[in-house]
mmCIF file of C-alpha atoms and ligand atoms in Angstrom:
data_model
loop_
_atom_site.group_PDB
_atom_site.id
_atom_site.type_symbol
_atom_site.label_atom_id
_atom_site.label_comp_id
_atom_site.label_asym_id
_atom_site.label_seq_id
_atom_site.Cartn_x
_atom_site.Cartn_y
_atom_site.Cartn_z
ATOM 1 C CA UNK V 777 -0.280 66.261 -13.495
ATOM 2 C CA UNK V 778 -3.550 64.621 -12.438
ATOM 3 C CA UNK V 779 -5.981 66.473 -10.479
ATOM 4 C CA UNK V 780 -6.278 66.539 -6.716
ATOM 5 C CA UNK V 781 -7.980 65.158 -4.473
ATOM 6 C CA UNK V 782 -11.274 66.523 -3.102
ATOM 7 C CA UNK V 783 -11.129 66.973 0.322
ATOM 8 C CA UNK V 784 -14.704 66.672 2.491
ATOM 9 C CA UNK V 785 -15.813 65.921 6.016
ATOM 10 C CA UNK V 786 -12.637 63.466 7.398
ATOM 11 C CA UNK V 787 -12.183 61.686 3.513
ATOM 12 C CA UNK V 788 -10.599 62.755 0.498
ATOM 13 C CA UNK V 789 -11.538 61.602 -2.667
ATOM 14 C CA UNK V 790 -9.030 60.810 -5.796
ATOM 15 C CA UNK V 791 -9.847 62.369 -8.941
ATOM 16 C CA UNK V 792 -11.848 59.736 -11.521
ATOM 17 C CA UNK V 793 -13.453 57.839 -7.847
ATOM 18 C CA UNK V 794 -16.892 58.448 -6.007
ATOM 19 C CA UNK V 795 -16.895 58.292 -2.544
ATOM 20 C CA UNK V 796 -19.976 57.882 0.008
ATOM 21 C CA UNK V 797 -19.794 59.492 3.977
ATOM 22 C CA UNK V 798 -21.855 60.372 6.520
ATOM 23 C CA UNK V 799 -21.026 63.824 8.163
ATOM 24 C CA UNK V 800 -22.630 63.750 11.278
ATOM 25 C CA UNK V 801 -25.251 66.038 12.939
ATOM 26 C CA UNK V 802 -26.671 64.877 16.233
ATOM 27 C CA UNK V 803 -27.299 61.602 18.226
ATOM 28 C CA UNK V 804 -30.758 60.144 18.939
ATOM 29 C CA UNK V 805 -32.719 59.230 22.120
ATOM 30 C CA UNK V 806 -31.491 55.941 21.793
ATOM 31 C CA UNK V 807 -27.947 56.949 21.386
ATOM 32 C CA UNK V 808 -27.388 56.397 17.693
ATOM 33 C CA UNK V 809 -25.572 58.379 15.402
ATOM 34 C CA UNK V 810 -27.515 60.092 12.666
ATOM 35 C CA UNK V 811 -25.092 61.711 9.579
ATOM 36 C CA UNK V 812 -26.150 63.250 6.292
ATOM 37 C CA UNK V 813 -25.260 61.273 3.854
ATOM 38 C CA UNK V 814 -23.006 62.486 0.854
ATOM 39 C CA UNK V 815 -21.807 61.120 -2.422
ATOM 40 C CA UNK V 816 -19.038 63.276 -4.303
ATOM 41 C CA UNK V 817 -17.995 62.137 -7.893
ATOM 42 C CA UNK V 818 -14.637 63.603 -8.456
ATOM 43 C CA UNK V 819 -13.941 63.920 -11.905
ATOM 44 C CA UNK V 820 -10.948 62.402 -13.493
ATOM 45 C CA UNK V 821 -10.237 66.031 -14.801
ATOM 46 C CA UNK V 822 -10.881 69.893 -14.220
ATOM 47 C CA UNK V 823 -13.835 71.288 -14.070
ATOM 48 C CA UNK V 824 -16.579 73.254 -11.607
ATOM 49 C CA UNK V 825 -17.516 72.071 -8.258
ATOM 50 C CA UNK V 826 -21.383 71.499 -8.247
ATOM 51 C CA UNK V 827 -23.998 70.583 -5.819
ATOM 52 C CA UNK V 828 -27.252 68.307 -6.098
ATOM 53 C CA UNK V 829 -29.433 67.933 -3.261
ATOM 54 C CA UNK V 830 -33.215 67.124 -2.652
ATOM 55 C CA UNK V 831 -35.472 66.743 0.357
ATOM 56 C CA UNK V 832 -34.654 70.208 2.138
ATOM 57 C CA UNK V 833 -38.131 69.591 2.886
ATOM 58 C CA UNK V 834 -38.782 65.735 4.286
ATOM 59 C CA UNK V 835 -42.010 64.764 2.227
ATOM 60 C CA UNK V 836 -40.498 66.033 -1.212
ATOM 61 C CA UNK V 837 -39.541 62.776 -2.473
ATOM 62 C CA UNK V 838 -39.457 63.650 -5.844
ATOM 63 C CA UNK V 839 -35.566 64.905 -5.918
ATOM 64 C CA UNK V 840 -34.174 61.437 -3.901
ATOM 65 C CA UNK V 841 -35.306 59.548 -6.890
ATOM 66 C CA UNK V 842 -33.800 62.095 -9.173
ATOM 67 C CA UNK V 843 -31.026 61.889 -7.676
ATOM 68 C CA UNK V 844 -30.770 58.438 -7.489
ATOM 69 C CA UNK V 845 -31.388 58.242 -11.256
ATOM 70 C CA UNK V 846 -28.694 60.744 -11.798
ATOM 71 C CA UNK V 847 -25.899 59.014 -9.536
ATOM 72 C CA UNK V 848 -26.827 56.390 -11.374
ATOM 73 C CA UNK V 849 -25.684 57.424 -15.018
ATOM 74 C CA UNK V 850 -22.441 59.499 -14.204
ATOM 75 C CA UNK V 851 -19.056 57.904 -14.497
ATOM 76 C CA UNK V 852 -16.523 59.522 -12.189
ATOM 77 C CA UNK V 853 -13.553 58.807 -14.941
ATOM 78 C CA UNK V 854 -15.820 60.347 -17.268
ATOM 79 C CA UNK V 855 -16.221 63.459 -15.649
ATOM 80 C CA UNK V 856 -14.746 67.186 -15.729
ATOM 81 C CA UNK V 857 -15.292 68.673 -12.488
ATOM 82 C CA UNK V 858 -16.738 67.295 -9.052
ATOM 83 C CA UNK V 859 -20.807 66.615 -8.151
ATOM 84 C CA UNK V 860 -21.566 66.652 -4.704
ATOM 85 C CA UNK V 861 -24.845 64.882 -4.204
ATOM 86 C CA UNK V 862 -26.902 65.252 -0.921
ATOM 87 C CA UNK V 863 -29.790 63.000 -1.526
ATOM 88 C CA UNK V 864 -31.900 63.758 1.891
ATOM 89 C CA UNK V 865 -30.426 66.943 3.563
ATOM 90 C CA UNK V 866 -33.464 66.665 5.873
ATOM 91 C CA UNK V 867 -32.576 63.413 7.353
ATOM 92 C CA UNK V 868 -34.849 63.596 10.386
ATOM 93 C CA UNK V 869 -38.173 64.801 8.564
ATOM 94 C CA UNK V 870 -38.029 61.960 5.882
ATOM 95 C CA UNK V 871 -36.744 59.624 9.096
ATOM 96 C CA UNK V 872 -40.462 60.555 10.742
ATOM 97 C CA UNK V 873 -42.177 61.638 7.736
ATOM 98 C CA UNK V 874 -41.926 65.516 8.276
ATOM 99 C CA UNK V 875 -41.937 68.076 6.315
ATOM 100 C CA UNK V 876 -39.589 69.494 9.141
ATOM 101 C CA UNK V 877 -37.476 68.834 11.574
ATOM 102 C CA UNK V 878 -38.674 67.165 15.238
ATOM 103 C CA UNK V 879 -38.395 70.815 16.633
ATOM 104 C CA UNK V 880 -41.288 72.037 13.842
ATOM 105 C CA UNK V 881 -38.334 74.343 12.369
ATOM 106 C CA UNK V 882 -38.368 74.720 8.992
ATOM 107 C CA UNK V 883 -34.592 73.801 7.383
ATOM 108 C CA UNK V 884 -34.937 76.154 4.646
ATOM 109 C CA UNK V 885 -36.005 79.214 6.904
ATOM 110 C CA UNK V 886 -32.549 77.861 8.639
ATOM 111 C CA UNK V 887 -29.622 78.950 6.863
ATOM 112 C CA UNK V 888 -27.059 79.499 6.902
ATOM 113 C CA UNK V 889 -27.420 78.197 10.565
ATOM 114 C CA UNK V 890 -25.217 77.746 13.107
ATOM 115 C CA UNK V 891 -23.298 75.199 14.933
ATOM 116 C CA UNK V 892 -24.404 75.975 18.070
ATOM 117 C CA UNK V 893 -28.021 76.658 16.602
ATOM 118 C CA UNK V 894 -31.315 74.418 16.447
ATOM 119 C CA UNK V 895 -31.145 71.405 15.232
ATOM 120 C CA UNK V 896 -32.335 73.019 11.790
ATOM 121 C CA UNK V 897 -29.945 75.441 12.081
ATOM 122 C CA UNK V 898 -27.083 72.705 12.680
ATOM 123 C CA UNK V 899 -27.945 71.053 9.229
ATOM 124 C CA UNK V 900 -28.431 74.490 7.335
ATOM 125 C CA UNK V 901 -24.497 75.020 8.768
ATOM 126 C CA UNK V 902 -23.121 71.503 8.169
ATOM 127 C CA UNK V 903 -24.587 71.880 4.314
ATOM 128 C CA UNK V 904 -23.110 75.823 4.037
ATOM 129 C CA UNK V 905 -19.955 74.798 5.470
ATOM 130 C CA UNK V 906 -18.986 70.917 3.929
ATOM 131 C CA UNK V 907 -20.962 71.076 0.804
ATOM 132 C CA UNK V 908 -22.104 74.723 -0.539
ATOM 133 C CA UNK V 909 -19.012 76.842 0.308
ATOM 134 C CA UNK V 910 -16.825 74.376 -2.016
ATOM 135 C CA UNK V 911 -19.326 74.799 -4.752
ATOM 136 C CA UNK V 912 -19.961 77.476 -7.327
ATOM 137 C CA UNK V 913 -23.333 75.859 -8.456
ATOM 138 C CA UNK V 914 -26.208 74.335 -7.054
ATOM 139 C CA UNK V 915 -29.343 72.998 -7.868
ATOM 140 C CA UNK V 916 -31.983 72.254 -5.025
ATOM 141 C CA UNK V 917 -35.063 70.003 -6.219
ATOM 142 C CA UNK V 918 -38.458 70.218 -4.268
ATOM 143 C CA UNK V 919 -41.810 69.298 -4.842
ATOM 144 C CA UNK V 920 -45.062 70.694 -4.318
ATOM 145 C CA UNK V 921 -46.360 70.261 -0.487
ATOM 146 C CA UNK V 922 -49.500 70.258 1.294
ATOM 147 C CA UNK V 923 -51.325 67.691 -1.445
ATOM 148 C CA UNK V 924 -50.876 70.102 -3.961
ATOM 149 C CA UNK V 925 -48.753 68.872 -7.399
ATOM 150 C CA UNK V 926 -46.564 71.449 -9.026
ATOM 151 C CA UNK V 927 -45.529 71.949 -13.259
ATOM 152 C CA UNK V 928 -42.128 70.852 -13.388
ATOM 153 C CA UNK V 929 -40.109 74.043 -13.128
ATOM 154 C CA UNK V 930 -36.925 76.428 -12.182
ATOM 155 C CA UNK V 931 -37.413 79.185 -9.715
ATOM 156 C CA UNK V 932 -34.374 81.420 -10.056
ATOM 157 C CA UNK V 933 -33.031 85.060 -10.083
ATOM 158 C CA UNK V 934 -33.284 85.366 -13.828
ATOM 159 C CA UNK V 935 -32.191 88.619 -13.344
ATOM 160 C CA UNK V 936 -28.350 87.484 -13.018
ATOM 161 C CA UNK V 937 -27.290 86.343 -16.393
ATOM 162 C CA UNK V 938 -25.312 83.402 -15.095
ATOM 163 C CA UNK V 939 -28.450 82.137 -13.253
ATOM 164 C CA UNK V 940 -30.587 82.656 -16.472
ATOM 165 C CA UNK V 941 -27.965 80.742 -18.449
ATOM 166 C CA UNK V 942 -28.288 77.739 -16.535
ATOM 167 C CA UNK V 943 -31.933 77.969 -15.894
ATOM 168 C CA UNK V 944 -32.375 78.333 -19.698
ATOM 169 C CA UNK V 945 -30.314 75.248 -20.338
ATOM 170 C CA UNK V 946 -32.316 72.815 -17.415
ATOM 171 C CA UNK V 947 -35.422 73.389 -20.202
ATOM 172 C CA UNK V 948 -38.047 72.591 -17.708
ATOM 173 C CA UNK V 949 -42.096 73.689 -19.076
ATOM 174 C CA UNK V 950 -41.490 76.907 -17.100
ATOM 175 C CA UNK V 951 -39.062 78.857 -15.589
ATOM 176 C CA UNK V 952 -40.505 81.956 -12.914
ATOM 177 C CA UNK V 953 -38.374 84.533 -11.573
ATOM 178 C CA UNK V 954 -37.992 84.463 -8.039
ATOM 179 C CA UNK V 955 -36.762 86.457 -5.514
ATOM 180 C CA UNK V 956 -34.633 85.091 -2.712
ATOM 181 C CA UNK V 957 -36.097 83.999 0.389
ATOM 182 C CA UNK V 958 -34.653 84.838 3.889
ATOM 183 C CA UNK V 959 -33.352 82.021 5.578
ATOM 184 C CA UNK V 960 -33.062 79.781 2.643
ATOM 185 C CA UNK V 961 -30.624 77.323 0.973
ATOM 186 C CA UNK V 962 -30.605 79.199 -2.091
ATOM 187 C CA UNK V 963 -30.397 82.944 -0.130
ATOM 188 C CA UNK V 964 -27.695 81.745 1.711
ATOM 189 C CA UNK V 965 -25.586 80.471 -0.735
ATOM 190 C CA UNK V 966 -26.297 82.572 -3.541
ATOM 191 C CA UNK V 967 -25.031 85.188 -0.572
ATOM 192 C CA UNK V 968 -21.637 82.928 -0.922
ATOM 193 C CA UNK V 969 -21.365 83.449 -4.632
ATOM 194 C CA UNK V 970 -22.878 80.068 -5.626
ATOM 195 C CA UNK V 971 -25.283 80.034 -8.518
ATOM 196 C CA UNK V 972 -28.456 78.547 -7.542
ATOM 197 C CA UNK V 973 -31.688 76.586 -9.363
ATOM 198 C CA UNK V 974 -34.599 75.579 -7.019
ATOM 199 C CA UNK V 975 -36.585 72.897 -8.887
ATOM 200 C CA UNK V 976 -40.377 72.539 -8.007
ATOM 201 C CA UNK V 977 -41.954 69.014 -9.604
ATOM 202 C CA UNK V 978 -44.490 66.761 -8.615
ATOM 203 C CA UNK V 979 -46.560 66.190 -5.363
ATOM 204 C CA UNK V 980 -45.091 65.632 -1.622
ATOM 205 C CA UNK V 981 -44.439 61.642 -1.046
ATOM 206 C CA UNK V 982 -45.266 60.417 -4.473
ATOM 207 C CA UNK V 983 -42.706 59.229 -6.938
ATOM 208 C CA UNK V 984 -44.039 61.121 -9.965
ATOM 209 C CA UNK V 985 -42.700 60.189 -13.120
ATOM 210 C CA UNK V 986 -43.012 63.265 -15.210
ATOM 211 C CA UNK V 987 -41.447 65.182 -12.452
ATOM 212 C CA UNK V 988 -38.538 63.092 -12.082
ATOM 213 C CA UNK V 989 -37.764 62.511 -15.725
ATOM 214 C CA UNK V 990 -38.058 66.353 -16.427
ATOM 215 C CA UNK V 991 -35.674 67.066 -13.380
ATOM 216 C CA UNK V 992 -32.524 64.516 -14.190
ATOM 217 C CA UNK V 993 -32.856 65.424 -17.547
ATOM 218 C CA UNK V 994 -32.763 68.921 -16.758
ATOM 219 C CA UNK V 995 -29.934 68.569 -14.257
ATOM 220 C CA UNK V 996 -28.115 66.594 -16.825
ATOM 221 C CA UNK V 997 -28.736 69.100 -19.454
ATOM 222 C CA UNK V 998 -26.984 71.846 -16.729
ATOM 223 C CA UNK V 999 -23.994 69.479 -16.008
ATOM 224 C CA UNK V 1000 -23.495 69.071 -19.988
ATOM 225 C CA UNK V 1001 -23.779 72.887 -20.459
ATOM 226 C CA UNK V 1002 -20.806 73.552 -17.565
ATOM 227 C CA UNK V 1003 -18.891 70.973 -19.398
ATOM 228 C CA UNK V 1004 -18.688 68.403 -16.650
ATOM 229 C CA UNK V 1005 -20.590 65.744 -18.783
ATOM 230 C CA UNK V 1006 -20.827 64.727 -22.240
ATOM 231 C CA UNK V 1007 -24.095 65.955 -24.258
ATOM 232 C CA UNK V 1008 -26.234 62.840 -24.970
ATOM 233 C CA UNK V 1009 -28.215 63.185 -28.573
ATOM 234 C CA UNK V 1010 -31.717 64.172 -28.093
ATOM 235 C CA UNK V 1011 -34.298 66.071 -29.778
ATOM 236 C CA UNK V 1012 -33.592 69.657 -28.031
ATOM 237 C CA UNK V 1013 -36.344 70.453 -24.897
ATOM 238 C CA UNK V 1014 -39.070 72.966 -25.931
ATOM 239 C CA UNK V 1015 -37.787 76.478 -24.610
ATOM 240 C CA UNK V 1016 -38.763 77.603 -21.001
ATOM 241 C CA UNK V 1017 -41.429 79.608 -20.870
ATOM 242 C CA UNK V 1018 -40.785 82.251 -18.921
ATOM 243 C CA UNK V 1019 -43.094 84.143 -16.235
ATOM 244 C CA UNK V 1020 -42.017 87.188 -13.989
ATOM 245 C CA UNK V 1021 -45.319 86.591 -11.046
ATOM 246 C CA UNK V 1022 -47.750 84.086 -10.328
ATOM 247 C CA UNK V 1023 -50.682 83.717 -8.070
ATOM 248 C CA UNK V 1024 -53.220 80.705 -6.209
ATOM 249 C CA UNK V 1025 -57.036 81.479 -7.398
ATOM 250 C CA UNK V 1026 -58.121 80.448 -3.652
ATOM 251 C CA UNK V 1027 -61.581 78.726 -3.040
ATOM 252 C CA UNK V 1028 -64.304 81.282 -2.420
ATOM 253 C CA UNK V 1029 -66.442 77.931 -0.671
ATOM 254 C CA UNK V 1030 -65.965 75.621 1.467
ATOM 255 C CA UNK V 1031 -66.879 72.055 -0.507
ATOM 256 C CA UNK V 1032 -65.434 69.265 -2.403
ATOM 257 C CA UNK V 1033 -63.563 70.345 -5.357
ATOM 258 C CA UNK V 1034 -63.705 69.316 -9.164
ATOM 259 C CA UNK V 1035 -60.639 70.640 -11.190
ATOM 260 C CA UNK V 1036 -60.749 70.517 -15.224
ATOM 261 C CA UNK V 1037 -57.498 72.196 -16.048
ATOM 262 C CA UNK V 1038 -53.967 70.216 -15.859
ATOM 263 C CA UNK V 1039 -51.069 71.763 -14.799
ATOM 264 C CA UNK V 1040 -49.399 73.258 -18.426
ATOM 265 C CA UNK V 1041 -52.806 73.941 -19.322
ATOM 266 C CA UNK V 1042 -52.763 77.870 -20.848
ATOM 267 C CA UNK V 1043 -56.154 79.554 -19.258
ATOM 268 C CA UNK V 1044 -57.413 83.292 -20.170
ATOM 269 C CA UNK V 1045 -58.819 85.504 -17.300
ATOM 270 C CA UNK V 1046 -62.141 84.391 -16.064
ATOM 271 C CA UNK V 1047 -62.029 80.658 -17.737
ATOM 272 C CA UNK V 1048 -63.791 77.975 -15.442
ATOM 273 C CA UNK V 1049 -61.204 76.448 -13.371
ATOM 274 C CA UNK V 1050 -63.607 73.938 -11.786
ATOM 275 C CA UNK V 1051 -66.113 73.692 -9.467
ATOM 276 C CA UNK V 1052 -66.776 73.490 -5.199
ATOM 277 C CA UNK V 1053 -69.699 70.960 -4.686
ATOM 278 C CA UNK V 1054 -71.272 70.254 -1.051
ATOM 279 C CA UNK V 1055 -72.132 66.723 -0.536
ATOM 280 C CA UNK V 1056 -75.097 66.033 -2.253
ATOM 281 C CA UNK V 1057 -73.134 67.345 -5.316
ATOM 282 C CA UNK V 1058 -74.749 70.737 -6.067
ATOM 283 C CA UNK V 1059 -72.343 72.891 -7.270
ATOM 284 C CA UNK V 1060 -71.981 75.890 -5.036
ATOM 285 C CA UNK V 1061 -69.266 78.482 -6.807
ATOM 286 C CA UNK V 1062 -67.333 77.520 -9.870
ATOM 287 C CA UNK V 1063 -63.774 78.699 -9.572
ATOM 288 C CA UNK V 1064 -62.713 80.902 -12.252
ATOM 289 C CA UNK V 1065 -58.905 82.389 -13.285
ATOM 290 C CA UNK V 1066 -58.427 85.491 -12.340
ATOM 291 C CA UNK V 1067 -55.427 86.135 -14.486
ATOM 292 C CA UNK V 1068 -54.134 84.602 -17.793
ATOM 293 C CA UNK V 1069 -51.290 82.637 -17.675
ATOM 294 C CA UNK V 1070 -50.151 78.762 -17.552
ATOM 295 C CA UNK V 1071 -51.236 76.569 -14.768
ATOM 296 C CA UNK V 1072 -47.755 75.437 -12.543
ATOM 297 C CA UNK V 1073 -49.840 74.109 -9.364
ATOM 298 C CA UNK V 1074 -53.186 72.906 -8.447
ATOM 299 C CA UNK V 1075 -54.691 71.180 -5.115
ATOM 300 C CA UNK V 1076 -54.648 66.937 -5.360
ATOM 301 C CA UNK V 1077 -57.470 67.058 -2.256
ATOM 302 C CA UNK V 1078 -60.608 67.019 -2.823
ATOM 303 C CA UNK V 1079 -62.133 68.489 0.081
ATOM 304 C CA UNK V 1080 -61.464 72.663 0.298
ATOM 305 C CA UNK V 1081 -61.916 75.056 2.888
ATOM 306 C CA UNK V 1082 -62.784 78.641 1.807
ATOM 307 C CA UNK V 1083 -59.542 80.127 1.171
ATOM 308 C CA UNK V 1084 -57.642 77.397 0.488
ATOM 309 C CA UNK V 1085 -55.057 77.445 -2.595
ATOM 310 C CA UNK V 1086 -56.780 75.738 -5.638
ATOM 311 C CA UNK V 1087 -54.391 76.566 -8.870
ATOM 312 C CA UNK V 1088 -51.273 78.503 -8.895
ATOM 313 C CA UNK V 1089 -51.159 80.694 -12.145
ATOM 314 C CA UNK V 1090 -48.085 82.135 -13.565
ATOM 315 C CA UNK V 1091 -47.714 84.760 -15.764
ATOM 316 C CA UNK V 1092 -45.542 84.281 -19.108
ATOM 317 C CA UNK V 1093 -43.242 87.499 -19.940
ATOM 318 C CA UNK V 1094 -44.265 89.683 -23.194
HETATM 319 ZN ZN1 LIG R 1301 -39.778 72.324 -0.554
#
């Protein structure tokens, strides 16, 4: 008996195909169309229905690339199961180079949204609706925001041993229990029963590397452990460290900032972080840890107001 089809938006797709549409959201000023675009791979045979999407947030770049990467590498007739890959669910922010959406909403303080809602709240309903509620896994990749770069890394409930499971198996440098956040993706669907994994990697608008390779690997590694793809040989990733809290060391000065740790770096409380230098250079505060733990975020800009985040710290379990 081969598998059915996979029905979505006005298409269905035939098991061992991939299939591109645009479900559309709203029309423009100018009185075109603008759809999300969607790409489902619908395996040749049985298996889970899983999501993939990035750009939630329209300057986190990182995840269309991984995504990209990922579509790239996975055969349809190949495959157990279907992947349904949203590669920018916030059309109009990376349209105008947003973070949000043209009404200043933000799409993942949105869902689940409505279809009479905002415009954010339209989106957050078309992606509950046509993509999450036919899904029983998901993985949303961001990246860090406000010129700040993040430790590649999986925020999850690691509470719920199915979440752990697959959080464990993505093998990013860290993986920090989070709880759920109203209004968001992951909130909403976990809400629906879908298993969620946010990834955080890399800065907003840059393609980095590291970030990318550590998140389609990761996703790959999550596909392989549902059984949807094939393992590939390689040398197994170094276990997750895990942390339960985290906190930003904020600046205590106003100045331009000078950072010696790297994100990974393992600090003790009260190690020099850096320093806050006015403009003739003299070093006004240095900023210290105040906690030990492993660095997953520090600021890319150079100039600080007092207050301002400088290095996220998380705290590894035990
Ligand atoms: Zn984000």
């Amino acid at each position: 008996m081969p598998r059915d089809s996979f029905a979505i938006g006005p298409v269905r797709v035939r098991a061992g195909a991939a299939r591109d549409l645009e479900i559309p959201i709203t029309r423009l000023i100018t009185g075109a169309d603008v759809g999300l675009p969607v790409r489902v791979l619908h395996g040749k045979e049985d298996g889970p229905v899983v999501w993939v999407n990035a750009a939630t947030h329209g300057d986190e770049v990182v995840g269309v690339e991984v995504v990209r990467r990922l579509l790239g590498a996975l055969k349809p007739r190949e495959m157990r199961g279907t992947l349904i890959a949203v590669p920018v669910l916030n059309v109009l922010g990376v349209m105008t180079g947003e973070r949000y959406l043209p009404d200043r909403r933000d799409l993942n303080r949105s869902f689940p949204g409505s279809a009479r809602g905002s415009l954010a709240s339209r989106i957050a309903h078309l992606m509950m609706t046509e993509v999450v509620a036919k899904c029983e896994v998901g993985i949303d990749l961001h990246t860090g925001s406000d010129r700040r770069s993040n430790l590649p890394q999986v925020r999850a409930d690691l509470d719920d041993p199915r979440t752990r499971e697959l959080a464990s198996a993505f093998g990013a440098p860290v993986m920090l229990h989070a709880k759920i956040r109203d209004g968001s993706l992951r909130h909403a669907a976990r809400e629906r029963g879908a298993t969620v994994l946010l990834y955080e990697g890399g800065e907003a608008w840059r393609f980095d590397e590291w970030a990318i390779t550590a998140a389609v690997d990761g996703v790959r590694r999550v596909l392989t452990t549902l059984g949807m793809v094939d393992p590939v040989e390689e040398e197994p990733p170094a276990p997750s460290v895990e942390c339960r809290a985290s906190g930003w060391v904020r600046a205590r000065h106003t100045g331009f900032v000078h950072l010696d740790v790297e994100l990974g770096q393992r600090v003790e409380e009260g190690d020099r972080l850096g320093s806050i230098a006015d403009s003739f250079g003299r070093t006004l505060r240095l900023v210290r840890a105040d906690r030990a733990g492993v660095v997953v975020g520090r600021a890319e800009a150079p100039v600080l107001n007092g207050g301002d985040a400088v290095v996220h710290i998380a705290t590894p379990e035990g």
